[in-house]
Amino acid sequence: MTTETNPDAFYTYIDTCVARLEEKQAALLARYAMGQQARWWFDPAKNQLALYNDPKIKIDLRAEVVILGSFAPDDCTWLWGFANTTLTPQQREACASISTLAEHFGVEDFTLREGFEIEPGMAWELAAMACEHLNLQGVYRTCGSLNQHQWFLGLVSIEENLPPSE
């Protein structure tokens, strides 16, 4: 990442966003046990994330999400959701305003339309900045093994303890 304007302000913003996201994540864990469920399912057509232990009994959590971006650990690249051509125009538009951070901080990475190389820990920082900018409740990182492609989903709204037929 390069900064043309006040780099100290940018790095302070990163730290603030990460701290706020950590607070949000702790609140999600305390209230919903977010991330403690055995399984997850993402339905990209509905922009919904479901978390559950046994879907025949209940869906523990269902969240409306915004696709913030994705991280490919094999080549350490990040691709913004608004730049991902495999997503629908509506999905890309939902996070398009993230690119305005480029004007504010002079960091062109917020406008890139292709994957760009980052350090692995920076994926969470980018997600934190997007979460803050979009005023989201938190972030869910799809988890498999650490060497698999990961999606960073911004949590717009959350419902809990839903019957399996919903």
Short mmCIF file of C-alpha atoms in Angstrom, two decimals:
data_model
loop_
_atom_site.label_atom_id
_atom_site.label_comp_id
_atom_site.label_asym_id
_atom_site.label_seq_id
_atom_site.Cartn_x
_atom_site.Cartn_y
_atom_site.Cartn_z
CA MET A 1 0.00 0.00 0.00
CA THR A 2 1.21 3.44 -0.76
CA THR A 3 -0.01 6.65 0.76
CA GLU A 4 0.37 10.04 -0.88
CA THR A 5 -1.31 12.01 1.87
CA ASN A 6 -0.83 11.81 5.63
CA PRO A 7 0.39 8.23 6.21
CA ASP A 8 0.06 8.63 9.99
CA ALA A 9 -3.65 9.36 9.64
CA PHE A 10 -4.06 6.30 7.44
CA TYR A 11 -2.28 3.95 9.84
CA THR A 12 -4.23 5.40 12.76
CA TYR A 13 -7.42 4.73 10.79
CA ILE A 14 -6.37 1.10 10.24
CA ASP A 15 -5.67 0.64 13.95
CA THR A 16 -8.99 2.26 14.89
CA CYS A 17 -10.94 0.10 12.45
CA VAL A 18 -9.27 -3.11 13.62
CA ALA A 19 -9.94 -2.22 17.27
CA ARG A 20 -13.60 -1.44 16.53
CA LEU A 21 -13.99 -4.65 14.57
CA GLU A 22 -12.46 -6.64 17.44
CA GLU A 23 -15.04 -5.07 19.77
CA LYS A 24 -17.85 -5.93 17.37
CA GLN A 25 -16.58 -9.48 16.96
CA ALA A 26 -16.40 -9.94 20.75
CA ALA A 27 -19.98 -8.69 21.05
CA LEU A 28 -21.12 -11.11 18.32
CA LEU A 29 -19.39 -13.97 20.11
CA ALA A 30 -20.97 -13.02 23.46
CA ARG A 31 -24.48 -12.49 22.09
CA TYR A 32 -24.73 -15.13 19.36
CA ALA A 33 -21.73 -17.43 19.89
CA MET A 34 -20.84 -16.29 16.36
CA GLY A 35 -18.32 -18.65 14.83
CA GLN A 36 -18.84 -21.43 17.39
CA GLN A 37 -21.26 -23.34 15.19
CA ALA A 38 -20.03 -26.51 13.52
CA ARG A 39 -21.05 -25.52 10.00
CA TRP A 40 -21.73 -22.55 7.78
CA TRP A 41 -23.43 -22.12 4.44
CA PHE A 42 -23.29 -19.08 2.21
CA ASP A 43 -26.04 -18.57 -0.34
CA PRO A 44 -24.64 -15.99 -2.78
CA ALA A 45 -27.94 -15.68 -4.64
CA LYS A 46 -29.61 -14.38 -1.45
CA ASN A 47 -26.51 -12.78 0.13
CA GLN A 48 -27.24 -14.87 3.21
CA LEU A 49 -24.93 -16.69 5.58
CA ALA A 50 -26.34 -19.49 7.73
CA LEU A 51 -24.51 -20.86 10.78
CA TYR A 52 -25.70 -24.07 12.42
CA ASN A 53 -24.79 -27.22 14.28
CA ASP A 54 -27.66 -29.34 12.95
CA PRO A 55 -29.79 -27.78 10.20
CA LYS A 56 -32.55 -30.39 10.77
CA ILE A 57 -33.11 -28.95 14.24
CA LYS A 58 -32.54 -25.22 13.66
CA ILE A 59 -30.46 -22.61 11.93
CA ASP A 60 -28.61 -20.92 14.79
CA LEU A 61 -27.94 -17.71 12.88
CA ARG A 62 -28.83 -16.26 9.52
CA ALA A 63 -27.18 -13.05 8.40
CA GLU A 64 -27.69 -10.76 5.47
CA VAL A 65 -24.21 -10.02 4.19
CA VAL A 66 -22.18 -7.81 1.89
CA ILE A 67 -19.26 -9.47 0.13
CA LEU A 68 -16.36 -7.23 1.14
CA GLY A 69 -13.63 -9.12 -0.63
CA SER A 70 -11.70 -12.33 -0.90
CA PHE A 71 -8.21 -13.46 0.01
CA ALA A 72 -6.24 -16.12 -1.84
CA PRO A 73 -3.57 -17.44 0.56
CA ASP A 74 -1.62 -19.30 -2.13
CA ASP A 75 -0.57 -16.09 -3.85
CA CYS A 76 -1.42 -13.66 -0.99
CA THR A 77 -3.82 -11.58 -3.06
CA TRP A 78 -6.93 -9.60 -2.13
CA LEU A 79 -9.80 -8.84 -4.48
CA TRP A 80 -12.45 -6.31 -3.46
CA GLY A 81 -16.06 -7.44 -3.75
CA PHE A 82 -16.85 -4.45 -5.98
CA ALA A 83 -14.16 -5.63 -8.42
CA ASN A 84 -15.14 -9.30 -8.53
CA THR A 85 -16.76 -9.92 -11.91
CA THR A 86 -18.17 -13.26 -10.74
CA LEU A 87 -20.54 -11.36 -8.45
CA THR A 88 -23.79 -9.80 -9.57
CA PRO A 89 -23.93 -6.05 -10.23
CA GLN A 90 -26.05 -5.66 -7.08
CA GLN A 91 -23.45 -7.50 -4.98
CA ARG A 92 -20.65 -5.36 -6.38
CA GLU A 93 -22.65 -2.16 -5.84
CA ALA A 94 -23.33 -3.05 -2.18
CA CYS A 95 -19.68 -2.41 -1.32
CA ALA A 96 -18.67 -0.02 -4.11
CA SER A 97 -18.42 2.97 -1.80
CA ILE A 98 -15.30 1.43 -0.26
CA SER A 99 -13.40 2.89 -3.20
CA THR A 100 -14.06 6.40 -1.84
CA LEU A 101 -11.48 5.69 0.86
CA ALA A 102 -8.85 6.11 -1.86
CA GLU A 103 -9.72 9.79 -2.19
CA HIS A 104 -9.69 10.33 1.55
CA PHE A 105 -6.34 8.68 2.23
CA GLY A 106 -4.62 8.75 -1.16
CA VAL A 107 -4.35 4.96 -1.22
CA GLU A 108 -5.03 3.55 -4.67
CA ASP A 109 -5.51 -0.01 -3.32
CA PHE A 110 -9.11 0.93 -2.52
CA THR A 111 -9.87 1.39 -6.21
CA LEU A 112 -8.04 -1.57 -7.76
CA ARG A 113 -10.18 -3.69 -10.05
CA GLU A 114 -7.93 -6.72 -9.96
CA GLY A 115 -6.38 -8.79 -7.20
CA PHE A 116 -3.37 -7.21 -5.50
CA GLU A 117 -0.68 -8.67 -3.30
CA ILE A 118 -0.91 -8.20 0.46
CA GLU A 119 0.52 -9.72 3.61
CA PRO A 120 -1.88 -12.32 5.08
CA GLY A 121 -2.74 -10.20 8.14
CA MET A 122 -3.72 -7.31 5.92
CA ALA A 123 -6.84 -9.15 4.72
CA TRP A 124 -8.40 -8.65 8.16
CA GLU A 125 -7.31 -4.99 8.17
CA LEU A 126 -8.94 -4.38 4.78
CA ALA A 127 -12.11 -6.11 5.98
CA ALA A 128 -12.05 -3.98 9.15
CA MET A 129 -11.79 -0.76 7.16
CA ALA A 130 -14.63 -1.86 4.88
CA CYS A 131 -16.74 -2.84 7.92
CA GLU A 132 -16.20 0.56 9.48
CA HIS A 133 -16.86 2.45 6.26
CA LEU A 134 -20.09 0.53 5.56
CA ASN A 135 -21.19 0.64 9.23
CA LEU A 136 -21.63 -3.12 9.48
CA GLN A 137 -22.23 -5.28 12.57
CA GLY A 138 -19.09 -7.35 12.02
CA VAL A 139 -17.29 -9.63 9.60
CA TYR A 140 -17.44 -13.37 8.98
CA ARG A 141 -14.42 -14.93 7.30
CA THR A 142 -15.35 -18.17 5.63
CA CYS A 143 -13.12 -20.76 7.12
CA GLY A 144 -11.74 -23.89 5.70
CA SER A 145 -8.09 -24.60 5.93
CA LEU A 146 -5.84 -21.56 5.94
CA ASN A 147 -4.62 -22.44 2.47
CA GLN A 148 -8.08 -22.17 0.92
CA HIS A 149 -9.64 -19.13 -0.70
CA GLN A 150 -11.41 -17.07 1.97
CA TRP A 151 -14.41 -14.78 1.61
CA PHE A 152 -14.83 -11.83 3.97
CA LEU A 153 -18.53 -11.22 4.48
CA GLY A 154 -19.77 -8.03 6.15
CA LEU A 155 -22.72 -8.63 8.46
CA VAL A 156 -25.64 -6.32 7.67
CA SER A 157 -28.29 -7.95 9.89
CA ILE A 158 -28.56 -11.09 12.00
CA GLU A 159 -31.47 -13.36 12.95
CA GLU A 160 -31.14 -16.19 15.45
CA ASN A 161 -32.70 -19.55 16.31
CA LEU A 162 -34.67 -20.06 13.13
CA PRO A 163 -36.65 -23.20 12.30
CA PRO A 164 -35.05 -25.37 9.59
CA SER A 165 -37.81 -24.67 7.05
CA GLU A 166 -37.04 -20.93 6.80
#
